[in-house]
Every structure is written in C-alpha cells, then in structure tokens.
mmCIF file of C-alpha atoms in Angstrom:
data_model
loop_
_atom_site.group_PDB
_atom_site.id
_atom_site.type_symbol
_atom_site.label_atom_id
_atom_site.label_comp_id
_atom_site.label_asym_id
_atom_site.label_seq_id
_atom_site.Cartn_x
_atom_site.Cartn_y
_atom_site.Cartn_z
ATOM 1 C CA MET G 12 -106.175 -54.229 130.371
ATOM 2 C CA LEU G 13 -107.840 -56.380 127.710
ATOM 3 C CA GLY G 14 -108.595 -53.290 125.602
ATOM 4 C CA THR G 15 -104.968 -52.128 125.779
ATOM 5 C CA TYR G 16 -103.766 -55.595 124.799
ATOM 6 C CA ARG G 17 -106.072 -55.621 121.778
ATOM 7 C CA GLN G 18 -104.935 -52.126 120.735
ATOM 8 C CA ASP G 19 -101.304 -53.263 120.908
ATOM 9 C CA LYS G 20 -102.038 -56.244 118.678
ATOM 10 C CA THR G 21 -103.923 -54.002 116.210
ATOM 11 C CA CYS G 22 -101.030 -51.528 116.095
ATOM 12 C CA VAL G 23 -98.502 -54.301 115.416
ATOM 13 C CA LEU G 24 -100.715 -55.755 112.684
ATOM 14 C CA CYS G 25 -101.045 -52.327 111.011
ATOM 15 C CA LEU G 26 -97.272 -51.852 111.068
ATOM 16 C CA LEU G 27 -96.712 -55.289 109.515
ATOM 17 C CA CYS G 28 -99.264 -54.572 106.781
ATOM 18 C CA THR G 29 -97.654 -51.205 106.034
ATOM 19 C CA LEU G 30 -94.208 -52.797 105.793
ATOM 20 C CA PHE G 31 -95.542 -55.498 103.491
ATOM 21 C CA MET G 32 -97.175 -52.876 101.219
ATOM 22 C CA ILE G 33 -93.938 -50.894 100.984
ATOM 23 C CA ILE G 34 -91.877 -53.970 100.083
ATOM 24 C CA THR G 35 -94.489 -55.090 97.546
ATOM 25 C CA SER G 36 -94.572 -51.629 95.975
ATOM 26 C CA ILE G 37 -90.801 -51.629 95.545
ATOM 27 C CA PHE G 38 -90.914 -55.056 93.917
ATOM 28 C CA ASN G 39 -93.719 -53.910 91.609
ATOM 29 C CA ILE G 40 -91.888 -50.775 90.515
ATOM 30 C CA VAL G 41 -88.685 -52.651 89.740
ATOM 31 C CA PHE G 42 -90.616 -55.411 88.007
ATOM 32 C CA ILE G 43 -92.595 -52.985 85.830
ATOM 33 C CA VAL G 44 -89.500 -50.998 84.850
ATOM 34 C CA ARG G 45 -87.494 -54.069 83.920
ATOM 35 C CA ARG G 46 -90.394 -55.662 82.082
ATOM 36 C CA SER G 47 -91.142 -52.485 80.131
ATOM 37 C CA MET G 48 -87.487 -52.165 79.115
ATOM 38 C CA ALA G 49 -87.383 -55.803 78.009
ATOM 39 C CA VAL G 50 -90.613 -55.473 76.044
ATOM 40 C CA HIS G 51 -89.381 -52.254 74.415
ATOM 41 C CA ASP G 52 -86.171 -53.920 73.226
ATOM 42 C CA LYS G 53 -88.056 -56.930 71.933
ATOM 43 C CA ASN G 54 -90.551 -54.734 70.125
ATOM 44 C CA ASN G 55 -87.727 -52.921 68.363
ATOM 45 C CA ILE G 56 -86.246 -56.204 67.193
ATOM 46 C CA VAL G 57 -89.622 -57.505 66.080
ATOM 47 C CA GLN G 58 -90.448 -54.321 64.202
ATOM 48 C CA SER G 59 -87.162 -54.378 62.316
ATOM 49 C CA LYS G 60 -87.609 -58.009 61.382
ATOM 50 C CA ASN G 61 -91.220 -57.466 60.402
ATOM 51 C CA SER G 62 -90.376 -54.562 58.149
ATOM 52 C CA GLU G 63 -87.942 -56.722 56.213
ATOM 53 C CA MET G 64 -90.132 -59.802 56.104
ATOM 54 C CA LEU G 65 -93.265 -57.939 55.081
ATOM 55 C CA LYS G 66 -91.668 -57.066 51.819
ATOM 56 C CA LYS G 67 -91.226 -60.724 50.824
ATOM 57 C CA HIS G 68 -93.340 -62.994 53.006
ATOM 58 C CA ASN G 69 -96.556 -61.375 54.184
ATOM 59 C CA GLN G 70 -98.140 -64.644 55.200
ATOM 60 C CA VAL G 71 -95.112 -65.865 57.115
ATOM 61 C CA THR G 72 -94.841 -62.542 58.867
ATOM 62 C CA PHE G 73 -98.432 -62.736 60.008
ATOM 63 C CA THR G 74 -97.894 -66.234 61.407
ATOM 64 C CA TYR G 75 -94.676 -65.131 63.102
ATOM 65 C CA ASN G 76 -96.367 -62.184 64.774
ATOM 66 C CA ARG G 77 -99.126 -64.432 66.096
ATOM 67 C CA ARG G 78 -96.604 -66.780 67.730
ATOM 68 C CA LEU G 79 -94.213 -64.138 68.995
ATOM 69 C CA PRO G 80 -96.078 -63.217 72.234
ATOM 70 C CA GLN G 81 -96.303 -66.883 73.215
ATOM 71 C CA GLN G 82 -92.561 -67.325 72.702
ATOM 72 C CA SER G 83 -91.687 -64.164 74.597
ATOM 73 C CA SER G 84 -93.819 -65.252 77.551
ATOM 74 C CA ASN G 85 -91.770 -68.415 77.841
ATOM 75 C CA VAL G 86 -88.543 -66.496 78.269
ATOM 76 C CA SER G 87 -87.284 -67.204 81.812
ATOM 77 C CA ASP G 88 -86.454 -64.025 83.719
ATOM 78 C CA PRO G 89 -84.602 -64.728 87.030
ATOM 79 C CA PHE G 90 -85.990 -61.589 88.605
ATOM 80 C CA ASP G 91 -89.513 -62.548 87.531
ATOM 81 C CA ILE G 92 -89.140 -66.034 89.014
ATOM 82 C CA ALA G 93 -87.744 -64.703 92.305
ATOM 83 C CA TYR G 94 -90.471 -62.081 92.527
ATOM 84 C CA ARG G 95 -93.243 -64.606 91.979
ATOM 85 C CA ASN G 96 -91.733 -67.045 94.512
ATOM 86 C CA VAL G 97 -91.408 -64.404 97.222
ATOM 87 C CA VAL G 98 -94.900 -63.016 96.762
ATOM 88 C CA GLY G 99 -96.424 -66.490 96.443
ATOM 89 C CA SER G 100 -94.780 -67.825 99.597
ATOM 90 C CA PHE G 101 -95.823 -64.760 101.584
ATOM 91 C CA ILE G 102 -99.426 -65.059 100.436
ATOM 92 C CA ASN G 103 -99.492 -68.764 101.316
ATOM 93 C CA HIS G 104 -98.068 -67.968 104.753
ATOM 94 C CA ILE G 105 -100.777 -65.365 105.370
ATOM 95 C CA ARG G 106 -103.453 -67.807 104.230
ATOM 96 C CA ASN G 107 -102.138 -70.533 106.538
ATOM 97 C CA LYS G 108 -101.976 -68.128 109.499
ATOM 98 C CA SER G 109 -105.511 -66.938 108.862
ATOM 99 C CA THR G 110 -106.738 -70.534 108.622
ATOM 100 C CA ILE G 111 -105.082 -71.463 111.929
ATOM 101 C CA SER G 112 -106.328 -68.301 113.669
ATOM 102 C CA LYS G 113 -109.890 -69.247 112.782
ATOM 103 C CA ASN G 114 -109.490 -72.374 114.912
ATOM 104 C CA TYR G 115 -108.452 -70.544 118.094
ATOM 105 C CA CYS G 116 -110.859 -70.524 121.001
ATOM 106 C CA PRO G 117 -112.729 -67.237 121.437
ATOM 107 C CA PRO G 118 -111.116 -64.654 123.775
ATOM 108 C CA ILE G 119 -114.154 -64.916 126.053
ATOM 109 C CA PRO G 120 -115.098 -68.594 126.554
ATOM 110 C CA PRO G 121 -118.789 -69.111 125.756
ATOM 111 C CA ASP G 122 -119.488 -71.672 128.499
ATOM 112 C CA LEU G 123 -118.588 -69.546 131.515
ATOM 113 C CA GLN G 124 -121.283 -69.585 134.175
ATOM 114 C CA GLY G 125 -120.221 -66.712 136.415
ATOM 115 C CA PRO G 126 -120.961 -67.425 140.090
ATOM 116 C CA ILE G 127 -120.858 -71.165 140.703
ATOM 117 C CA PRO G 128 -121.953 -73.144 143.764
ATOM 118 C CA ILE G 129 -119.461 -75.046 145.886
ATOM 119 C CA ILE G 130 -120.577 -78.666 145.896
ATOM 120 C CA ASP G 131 -119.018 -81.375 148.017
ATOM 121 C CA PRO G 132 -117.488 -84.221 146.017
ATOM 122 C CA PRO G 133 -119.548 -87.421 145.762
ATOM 123 C CA LYS G 134 -118.769 -89.964 148.428
ATOM 124 C CA ASN G 135 -117.309 -92.343 145.868
ATOM 125 C CA PHE G 136 -114.993 -89.707 144.412
ATOM 126 C CA THR G 137 -111.343 -90.306 145.196
ATOM 127 C CA ILE G 138 -108.091 -89.686 143.381
ATOM 128 C CA LEU G 139 -107.069 -93.284 144.149
ATOM 129 C CA SER G 140 -109.883 -94.959 142.218
ATOM 130 C CA ASN G 141 -110.828 -95.548 138.599
ATOM 131 C CA ILE G 142 -114.265 -94.031 139.234
ATOM 132 C CA ASN G 143 -112.807 -90.525 138.729
ATOM 133 C CA SER G 144 -113.138 -90.687 134.949
ATOM 134 C CA THR G 145 -116.930 -90.646 135.355
ATOM 135 C CA TYR G 146 -116.838 -87.144 136.803
ATOM 136 C CA HIS G 147 -114.059 -85.669 134.637
ATOM 137 C CA PRO G 148 -113.956 -87.696 131.422
ATOM 138 C CA HIS G 149 -111.954 -85.066 129.527
ATOM 139 C CA VAL G 150 -109.102 -84.923 132.048
ATOM 140 C CA GLN G 151 -106.081 -86.453 130.377
ATOM 141 C CA TYR G 152 -103.216 -88.497 131.682
ATOM 142 C CA GLY G 153 -101.275 -86.633 134.367
ATOM 143 C CA GLY G 154 -104.022 -84.198 135.377
ATOM 144 C CA SER G 155 -104.107 -82.112 132.188
ATOM 145 C CA GLY G 156 -106.925 -80.813 130.050
ATOM 146 C CA LYS G 157 -107.503 -78.715 126.948
ATOM 147 C CA PRO G 158 -110.433 -77.853 124.692
ATOM 148 C CA THR G 159 -111.361 -80.403 122.060
ATOM 149 C CA ASN G 160 -113.135 -78.144 119.556
ATOM 150 C CA CYS G 161 -110.628 -75.270 119.302
ATOM 151 C CA LEU G 162 -107.008 -74.336 119.958
ATOM 152 C CA ALA G 163 -106.335 -72.991 123.463
ATOM 153 C CA ARG G 164 -104.914 -69.489 123.631
ATOM 154 C CA HIS G 165 -103.034 -70.144 126.888
ATOM 155 C CA LYS G 166 -100.665 -72.843 128.133
ATOM 156 C CA VAL G 167 -100.899 -72.879 131.935
ATOM 157 C CA GLY G 168 -99.181 -74.815 134.706
ATOM 158 C CA ILE G 169 -101.003 -74.769 138.070
ATOM 159 C CA ILE G 170 -98.677 -75.394 141.015
ATOM 160 C CA VAL G 171 -100.371 -76.627 144.208
ATOM 161 C CA PRO G 172 -98.107 -77.063 147.271
ATOM 162 C CA TYR G 173 -99.526 -79.870 149.362
ATOM 163 C CA ARG G 174 -99.017 -81.825 152.561
ATOM 164 C CA ASN G 175 -101.288 -84.291 154.396
ATOM 165 C CA ARG G 176 -104.652 -82.848 153.305
ATOM 166 C CA LEU G 177 -106.094 -85.598 151.128
ATOM 167 C CA ASP G 178 -109.757 -84.688 151.657
ATOM 168 C CA ILE G 179 -109.074 -81.045 150.808
ATOM 169 C CA LEU G 180 -107.008 -82.044 147.771
ATOM 170 C CA GLU G 181 -109.837 -84.228 146.465
ATOM 171 C CA HIS G 182 -112.341 -81.392 146.896
ATOM 172 C CA PHE G 183 -109.974 -78.963 145.157
ATOM 173 C CA LEU G 184 -109.413 -81.269 142.163
ATOM 174 C CA TYR G 185 -113.096 -82.183 141.847
ATOM 175 C CA HIS G 186 -114.076 -78.514 141.771
ATOM 176 C CA THR G 187 -111.188 -76.979 139.813
ATOM 177 C CA HIS G 188 -110.980 -79.349 136.846
ATOM 178 C CA ALA G 189 -114.541 -78.544 135.807
ATOM 179 C CA LEU G 190 -114.121 -74.760 135.802
ATOM 180 C CA LEU G 191 -110.732 -74.885 134.055
ATOM 181 C CA GLN G 192 -112.289 -76.821 131.188
ATOM 182 C CA ARG G 193 -114.979 -74.162 130.819
ATOM 183 C CA GLN G 194 -112.226 -71.538 130.567
ATOM 184 C CA GLN G 195 -110.860 -73.346 127.462
ATOM 185 C CA ILE G 196 -107.198 -73.254 128.475
ATOM 186 C CA ASP G 197 -104.492 -75.856 127.947
ATOM 187 C CA TYR G 198 -103.569 -76.656 131.549
ATOM 188 C CA ARG G 199 -101.990 -79.197 133.857
ATOM 189 C CA ILE G 200 -102.317 -79.305 137.664
ATOM 190 C CA TYR G 201 -99.087 -80.126 139.509
ATOM 191 C CA VAL G 202 -99.574 -81.267 143.102
ATOM 192 C CA CYS G 203 -96.151 -80.796 144.709
ATOM 193 C CA GLU G 204 -95.341 -82.317 148.069
ATOM 194 C CA GLN G 205 -92.248 -82.031 150.213
ATOM 195 C CA ALA G 206 -90.970 -85.442 151.242
ATOM 196 C CA PHE G 207 -90.489 -86.769 154.762
ATOM 197 C CA ASN G 208 -91.683 -84.970 157.878
ATOM 198 C CA LYS G 209 -89.368 -82.000 157.750
ATOM 199 C CA THR G 210 -90.641 -78.530 158.524
ATOM 200 C CA PHE G 211 -92.648 -77.382 155.528
ATOM 201 C CA ASN G 212 -91.017 -74.800 153.262
ATOM 202 C CA LYS G 213 -93.545 -73.529 150.748
ATOM 203 C CA GLY G 214 -90.998 -71.492 148.809
ATOM 204 C CA ILE G 215 -88.718 -74.459 148.209
ATOM 205 C CA VAL G 216 -91.634 -76.653 147.115
ATOM 206 C CA MET G 217 -92.931 -74.118 144.581
ATOM 207 C CA ASN G 218 -89.472 -73.312 143.201
ATOM 208 C CA ALA G 219 -88.698 -77.010 142.819
ATOM 209 C CA CYS G 220 -92.012 -77.654 141.095
ATOM 210 C CA PHE G 221 -91.429 -74.703 138.743
ATOM 211 C CA LYS G 222 -88.054 -76.139 137.692
ATOM 212 C CA GLU G 223 -89.614 -79.570 137.179
ATOM 213 C CA ILE G 224 -92.336 -78.130 134.928
ATOM 214 C CA LEU G 225 -89.693 -76.548 132.709
ATOM 215 C CA LEU G 226 -88.332 -80.059 132.162
ATOM 216 C CA ILE G 227 -91.725 -81.719 131.638
ATOM 217 C CA GLU G 228 -93.368 -79.060 129.467
ATOM 218 C CA PRO G 229 -90.843 -76.352 128.556
ATOM 219 C CA ASN G 230 -93.376 -74.476 126.433
ATOM 220 C CA THR G 231 -95.435 -73.525 129.508
ATOM 221 C CA GLN G 232 -95.548 -69.719 129.673
ATOM 222 C CA CYS G 233 -98.046 -69.092 132.469
ATOM 223 C CA PHE G 234 -97.863 -70.325 136.069
ATOM 224 C CA ILE G 235 -100.613 -70.193 138.691
ATOM 225 C CA PHE G 236 -99.431 -70.676 142.291
ATOM 226 C CA HIS G 237 -102.513 -71.968 144.067
ATOM 227 C CA ASP G 238 -103.200 -72.835 147.716
ATOM 228 C CA VAL G 239 -104.982 -76.182 147.917
ATOM 229 C CA ASP G 240 -107.639 -74.914 150.337
ATOM 230 C CA LEU G 241 -109.043 -72.182 148.042
ATOM 231 C CA LEU G 242 -111.944 -72.847 145.667
ATOM 232 C CA LEU G 243 -112.878 -70.329 142.986
ATOM 233 C CA ILE G 244 -116.481 -69.145 143.228
ATOM 234 C CA ASP G 245 -116.738 -67.319 139.860
ATOM 235 C CA ASP G 246 -115.279 -68.939 136.724
ATOM 236 C CA ARG G 247 -115.005 -65.535 134.989
ATOM 237 C CA ASN G 248 -111.810 -65.086 137.006
ATOM 238 C CA MET G 249 -109.595 -66.421 134.222
ATOM 239 C CA TYR G 250 -106.590 -68.589 135.078
ATOM 240 C CA THR G 251 -104.322 -66.914 132.552
ATOM 241 C CA CYS G 252 -101.325 -64.590 132.716
ATOM 242 C CA PRO G 253 -101.654 -61.009 131.444
ATOM 243 C CA MET G 254 -98.673 -58.769 130.749
ATOM 244 C CA ASN G 255 -98.169 -58.074 134.470
ATOM 245 C CA PRO G 256 -98.300 -60.287 137.603
ATOM 246 C CA ARG G 257 -101.877 -60.774 138.757
ATOM 247 C CA HIS G 258 -103.143 -61.596 142.241
ATOM 248 C CA LEU G 259 -106.296 -63.626 141.635
ATOM 249 C CA SER G 260 -107.598 -64.348 145.151
ATOM 250 C CA VAL G 261 -108.774 -60.832 145.968
ATOM 251 C CA ALA G 262 -111.936 -61.650 147.934
ATOM 252 C CA ILE G 263 -111.983 -64.676 150.262
ATOM 253 C CA ASP G 264 -114.940 -65.616 152.424
ATOM 254 C CA LYS G 265 -112.697 -65.917 155.486
ATOM 255 C CA PHE G 266 -112.017 -62.151 155.237
ATOM 256 C CA GLN G 267 -115.661 -61.295 154.409
ATOM 257 C CA PHE G 268 -114.633 -60.948 150.728
ATOM 258 C CA TYR G 269 -112.363 -57.980 151.403
ATOM 259 C CA LEU G 270 -108.649 -57.677 150.725
ATOM 260 C CA PRO G 271 -106.957 -57.607 154.157
ATOM 261 C CA TYR G 272 -104.039 -55.421 153.040
ATOM 262 C CA SER G 273 -102.797 -54.013 149.744
ATOM 263 C CA SER G 274 -99.503 -55.925 149.640
ATOM 264 C CA LEU G 275 -101.154 -59.349 149.902
ATOM 265 C CA VAL G 276 -100.297 -61.736 147.056
ATOM 266 C CA GLY G 277 -100.939 -65.018 148.875
ATOM 267 C CA GLY G 278 -103.598 -67.536 147.935
ATOM 268 C CA VAL G 279 -103.610 -67.575 144.135
ATOM 269 C CA LEU G 280 -100.979 -65.716 142.117
ATOM 270 C CA ALA G 281 -100.479 -65.713 138.340
ATOM 271 C CA LEU G 282 -96.981 -65.070 136.967
ATOM 272 C CA ARG G 283 -95.509 -65.323 133.512
ATOM 273 C CA ARG G 284 -92.404 -67.482 133.272
ATOM 274 C CA GLU G 285 -90.086 -64.547 132.553
ATOM 275 C CA HIS G 286 -91.469 -62.639 135.537
ATOM 276 C CA TYR G 287 -90.953 -65.583 137.873
ATOM 277 C CA LEU G 288 -87.346 -65.870 136.769
ATOM 278 C CA LEU G 289 -86.909 -62.104 137.045
ATOM 279 C CA VAL G 290 -87.965 -62.068 140.719
ATOM 280 C CA ASN G 291 -85.986 -65.296 141.298
ATOM 281 C CA GLY G 292 -89.074 -67.187 142.415
ATOM 282 C CA TYR G 293 -90.097 -67.500 146.050
ATOM 283 C CA SER G 294 -87.736 -67.029 148.955
ATOM 284 C CA THR G 295 -86.508 -70.260 150.524
ATOM 285 C CA ASN G 296 -85.784 -68.777 153.976
ATOM 286 C CA TYR G 297 -89.270 -69.187 155.461
ATOM 287 C CA TRP G 298 -89.685 -72.465 157.364
ATOM 288 C CA GLY G 299 -93.160 -73.073 158.696
ATOM 289 C CA TRP G 300 -96.257 -71.050 157.870
ATOM 290 C CA GLY G 301 -96.195 -67.407 156.798
ATOM 291 C CA GLY G 302 -93.863 -64.809 155.321
ATOM 292 C CA GLU G 303 -93.081 -66.148 151.836
ATOM 293 C CA ASP G 304 -96.023 -64.402 150.163
ATOM 294 C CA ASP G 305 -95.170 -60.991 151.631
ATOM 295 C CA ASP G 306 -91.592 -61.592 150.516
ATOM 296 C CA MET G 307 -92.873 -62.254 146.976
ATOM 297 C CA TYR G 308 -94.669 -58.896 146.959
ATOM 298 C CA SER G 309 -91.389 -57.212 147.890
ATOM 299 C CA ARG G 310 -89.692 -58.952 144.969
ATOM 300 C CA ILE G 311 -92.385 -57.867 142.516
ATOM 301 C CA VAL G 312 -92.126 -54.243 143.632
ATOM 302 C CA ASN G 313 -88.323 -54.164 143.696
ATOM 303 C CA LYS G 314 -88.162 -55.540 140.143
ATOM 304 C CA GLN G 315 -90.500 -52.704 139.092
ATOM 305 C CA LEU G 316 -93.336 -54.956 138.020
ATOM 306 C CA LYS G 317 -96.898 -53.713 138.258
ATOM 307 C CA LEU G 318 -99.212 -55.939 140.294
ATOM 308 C CA GLU G 319 -102.743 -56.297 138.943
ATOM 309 C CA ARG G 320 -105.943 -57.611 140.468
ATOM 310 C CA PRO G 321 -109.258 -58.529 138.839
ATOM 311 C CA PRO G 322 -112.450 -56.952 140.199
ATOM 312 C CA ALA G 323 -113.372 -58.216 143.633
ATOM 313 C CA PHE G 324 -116.870 -59.232 142.550
ATOM 314 C CA ILE G 325 -115.436 -61.996 140.328
ATOM 315 C CA ALA G 326 -112.153 -62.772 142.148
ATOM 316 C CA ARG G 327 -114.036 -64.566 144.935
ATOM 317 C CA TYR G 328 -112.905 -67.713 146.751
ATOM 318 C CA LYS G 329 -114.086 -70.057 149.438
ATOM 319 C CA MET G 330 -111.505 -71.299 151.927
ATOM 320 C CA LEU G 331 -111.986 -74.899 152.990
ATOM 321 C CA LYS G 332 -111.781 -75.505 156.716
ATOM 322 C CA HIS G 333 -108.567 -77.036 157.968
ATOM 323 C CA LEU G 334 -106.154 -76.861 160.862
ATOM 324 C CA HIS G 335 -103.687 -74.008 160.430
ATOM 325 C CA GLN G 336 -100.036 -74.449 161.226
ATOM 326 C CA LYS G 337 -98.345 -72.283 163.800
ATOM 327 C CA LEU G 338 -96.953 -69.021 162.505
ATOM 328 C CA ASN G 339 -93.251 -68.869 161.919
ATOM 329 C CA PRO G 340 -91.998 -66.597 164.750
ATOM 330 C CA ALA G 341 -88.924 -65.548 162.740
ATOM 331 C CA ARG G 342 -90.851 -64.511 159.615
ATOM 332 C CA LEU G 343 -90.888 -60.772 160.371
ATOM 333 C CA LYS G 344 -87.163 -60.703 161.016
ATOM 334 C CA VAL G 345 -86.452 -62.496 157.755
ATOM 335 C CA LEU G 346 -88.884 -60.244 155.895
ATOM 336 C CA ARG G 347 -86.882 -57.133 156.812
ATOM 337 C CA THR G 348 -84.038 -58.305 154.571
ATOM 338 C CA ALA G 349 -86.255 -59.347 151.647
ATOM 339 C CA HIS G 350 -85.057 -56.567 149.321
ATOM 340 C CA ILE G 351 -81.376 -57.510 149.620
ATOM 341 C CA ARG G 352 -81.827 -61.266 149.092
ATOM 342 C CA ILE G 353 -83.753 -61.232 145.822
ATOM 343 C CA ASP G 354 -80.941 -62.358 143.531
ATOM 344 C CA LEU G 355 -79.345 -64.723 146.046
ATOM 345 C CA ASP G 356 -82.292 -66.545 147.586
ATOM 346 C CA GLY G 357 -84.865 -68.211 145.375
ATOM 347 C CA VAL G 358 -85.269 -70.507 142.405
ATOM 348 C CA ASN G 359 -81.585 -70.174 141.496
ATOM 349 C CA ASN G 360 -80.373 -71.800 144.717
ATOM 350 C CA VAL G 361 -82.785 -74.747 144.981
ATOM 351 C CA LYS G 362 -81.769 -78.317 144.321
ATOM 352 C CA CYS G 363 -84.561 -80.854 144.254
ATOM 353 C CA TYR G 364 -84.428 -84.624 144.166
ATOM 354 C CA GLU G 365 -87.400 -86.586 142.849
ATOM 355 C CA LEU G 366 -88.239 -89.696 144.824
ATOM 356 C CA ASN G 367 -90.333 -92.738 143.850
ATOM 357 C CA SER G 368 -93.510 -92.428 141.808
ATOM 358 C CA LEU G 369 -96.614 -94.550 141.353
ATOM 359 C CA LEU G 370 -99.376 -94.074 138.827
ATOM 360 C CA ASN G 371 -101.606 -95.542 136.197
ATOM 361 C CA ASN G 372 -103.776 -94.042 133.510
ATOM 362 C CA ASN G 373 -107.032 -94.213 135.455
ATOM 363 C CA GLY G 374 -105.911 -92.413 138.562
ATOM 364 C CA GLY G 375 -105.235 -95.493 140.638
ATOM 365 C CA MET G 376 -101.806 -96.676 141.704
ATOM 366 C CA ASP G 377 -99.880 -99.723 140.629
ATOM 367 C CA GLY G 378 -96.335 -100.934 140.977
ATOM 368 C CA HIS G 379 -95.018 -99.447 137.759
ATOM 369 C CA VAL G 380 -92.370 -96.834 138.506
ATOM 370 C CA HIS G 381 -92.315 -93.645 136.441
ATOM 371 C CA ARG G 382 -90.271 -90.490 136.556
ATOM 372 C CA ARG G 383 -92.854 -88.644 138.623
ATOM 373 C CA ASN G 384 -95.977 -89.458 140.554
ATOM 374 C CA ALA G 385 -99.109 -88.675 138.556
ATOM 375 C CA ASP G 386 -102.709 -89.645 138.044
ATOM 376 C CA ARG G 387 -105.624 -88.391 135.970
ATOM 377 C CA ARG G 388 -106.514 -85.805 138.589
ATOM 378 C CA GLY G 389 -103.149 -84.102 138.905
ATOM 379 C CA GLU G 390 -99.453 -84.416 138.276
ATOM 380 C CA LYS G 391 -98.065 -85.279 141.697
ATOM 381 C CA VAL G 392 -94.385 -84.760 142.405
ATOM 382 C CA PHE G 393 -92.566 -85.678 145.610
ATOM 383 C CA PHE G 394 -89.453 -83.637 146.382
ATOM 384 C CA ASP G 395 -86.588 -83.898 148.774
ATOM 385 C CA ALA G 396 -85.553 -80.304 148.203
ATOM 386 C CA VAL G 397 -82.692 -78.348 149.706
ATOM 387 C CA THR G 398 -81.122 -74.968 149.072
ATOM 388 C CA THR G 399 -77.561 -74.389 148.031
ATOM 389 C CA VAL G 400 -75.301 -71.986 149.832
#
C-alpha cells in the first residue's frame, strides 16, 4: 500500500512538472518572437539614423551607439514584466515548498522500537496528579502531542469510549502516549464518557465525540476509534489513516493472536474523516455490549470501501483484564437490518450535550470551569447524548 501511495505521488508530480514545462515553453516562444520583432524594428531605426549621422558626426554617432543598448533595455514592456512576475512567483513558490518539505518528519519514524514490553504504571502515576509531567513531559495541554524537531505528516484524533475503568484508563494513557510520540504524529487523545448511569451506548458516545472533535480541531483528518482496554505491543503498527479504512487490532492475546473472524473491525479502527461521514458513523441502536462493531463492518462493505489490515506480526495487542458487561440479547436482531439503516441511523441523528468540566494544565482538577473536561493525559468529554427520530 505504501509503494502504491508513493507511485501515485510520483505520477502527480511528473504531471505537474510536464504542465509547468509546457506553459513555460509557450511563454518563452511568445517572448522570443515579440522581443526579436521589437529588436528588429529598433535596429532598422538605429541603422537609418546612424547612416545619416555618420556622414556629419562620426564621434557623436559612436557615443550614441554605445548608449543605445542601455536605453533600449530600460524600455518597459508590459508582456516582459508580466512574464517575469509569473515565472518569478512560481519559482519562489517551488522554493518555499521544497524548504518546507525538508522539515517534514521521515515517512518511517527513526525511533520505533518494534515489539515493546507492557509495563505497569508506577504506583505514583495518576491522571489526577501533577506528577504525570515527570513521565510524559512532552504531552501538551489537553492530552496532545507532536514532534518537536520536524513537522508531523499526520493529524490524528484518538477516540476512547470510557466508563468507570480508571485504573485501566491510567494504564492505557501511560503506555500509549509514549509510543505515539515515537511515531511522530500530531495527535490528541479524547476520552469520551457517557454521563449518568444509563445503559452504555458505544455508538452514540463515539459519534458525539467525533462531532465534538470537528468543533475543537476541524483540521483533523484521521480518527482512531480505540477500546480503552487494548495496549499496542508493537509500535510499528502506525496510528495513521491510509486511503482505505484500516482495522489495526488484528492479533489480540485474548484470541491467541489470531483474528476470530474476517468481518471483525472492533478494538482499534482507523478511518479518514470523509469515510466516517460516508458510512454515517456508528449505529446508535445497540444498547449494552456488542453489535456496533459488526454493524460498522456492514456499513464499510455497503459503501464499497475496501477494509485493510496490517500484518498480524505487528498488529498485536494485549487486552487488560476487566469485568465484561453482559451481551446485548437484541444485538443479532438489530444487526439483520444494518444495511437498510446506514443513512438514517448514525452520526447524523445524534445530539450531544456537554456537561460540566474541570481541568488544569498539570493534569489535576480545580474549580475553574472550561468548555470540556481535559487534562495533560487526555481530552476528557462528558456527554448526555441522545438520538433524534
């Protein structure tokens, strides 16, 4: 996939260069013709004047001929000025683009480690304490990070649906921030929680968080939908969005690092913004645990998108132990109608209401109210979300 992407970029660059050469050639031909005609007319005038003046004033004629080229060069030609401005501005634009492109991070980050151990967070690590900055000093306000020595090639929003799993959330943030910084991406982690004690609806939470991100950072093009209990084992599994949807959690230790079934897209899923809008996000009809991920696969297939997966030997995850919710008994019945609800049930029929927020710059909490709940470890948003009819 990476080779095809590079070939496409090379082909586009060749076409642009060819177009530029054709336009430049046309300008050159017109410029040369007009300049030669102007010089020919001026030479005729000069020769006629010189022939008359040579008979009487040889010295003056010699001085006149020496100054004539300098005077003719000062003649302002509108076409000449326009030509020089166009070519000059284009060359400056190319130089600026080439200068900026030199500052981009390399396509393959140099600090990737490959397989990485899963280490428990230190006992004094907590998202509610100022001590966090010791472990992740480069994490910025609101749970974001980006490389400091180059320009990131990807702008990524990581959506983590969450409820009542603080110890797992702390382990996830402690582990994930470090590997994301090695991948040299411009990212922010959004921890999205459904308010009150209503039955959990993962689809509503993720759709609401997606809409909130478009308000916070509208230039985000890549979205990673990430279960909080999954930890990446190999940082070569890049958290970026290729041209097609990509299921990242291919091999999980719970399933002996095998994919249980081919239509699985649960766990960690990468989608470009336009693809998420095309499939209308996640279904909002699944209350309780199970069903929404299989529904998403149906949406991807019905919208004729090609699902990709990285190799299983790098797309490896560890699932943290936790108590599983009871399966939604109605999920299979709802799943049968997945193909006919795509355009009616999803991100377009979710209304979310942000509740109170508490944060400070160091990851602790104070009484200052902001628009959303955030800390240095992750952007945390509380929703009271409902669907419209």
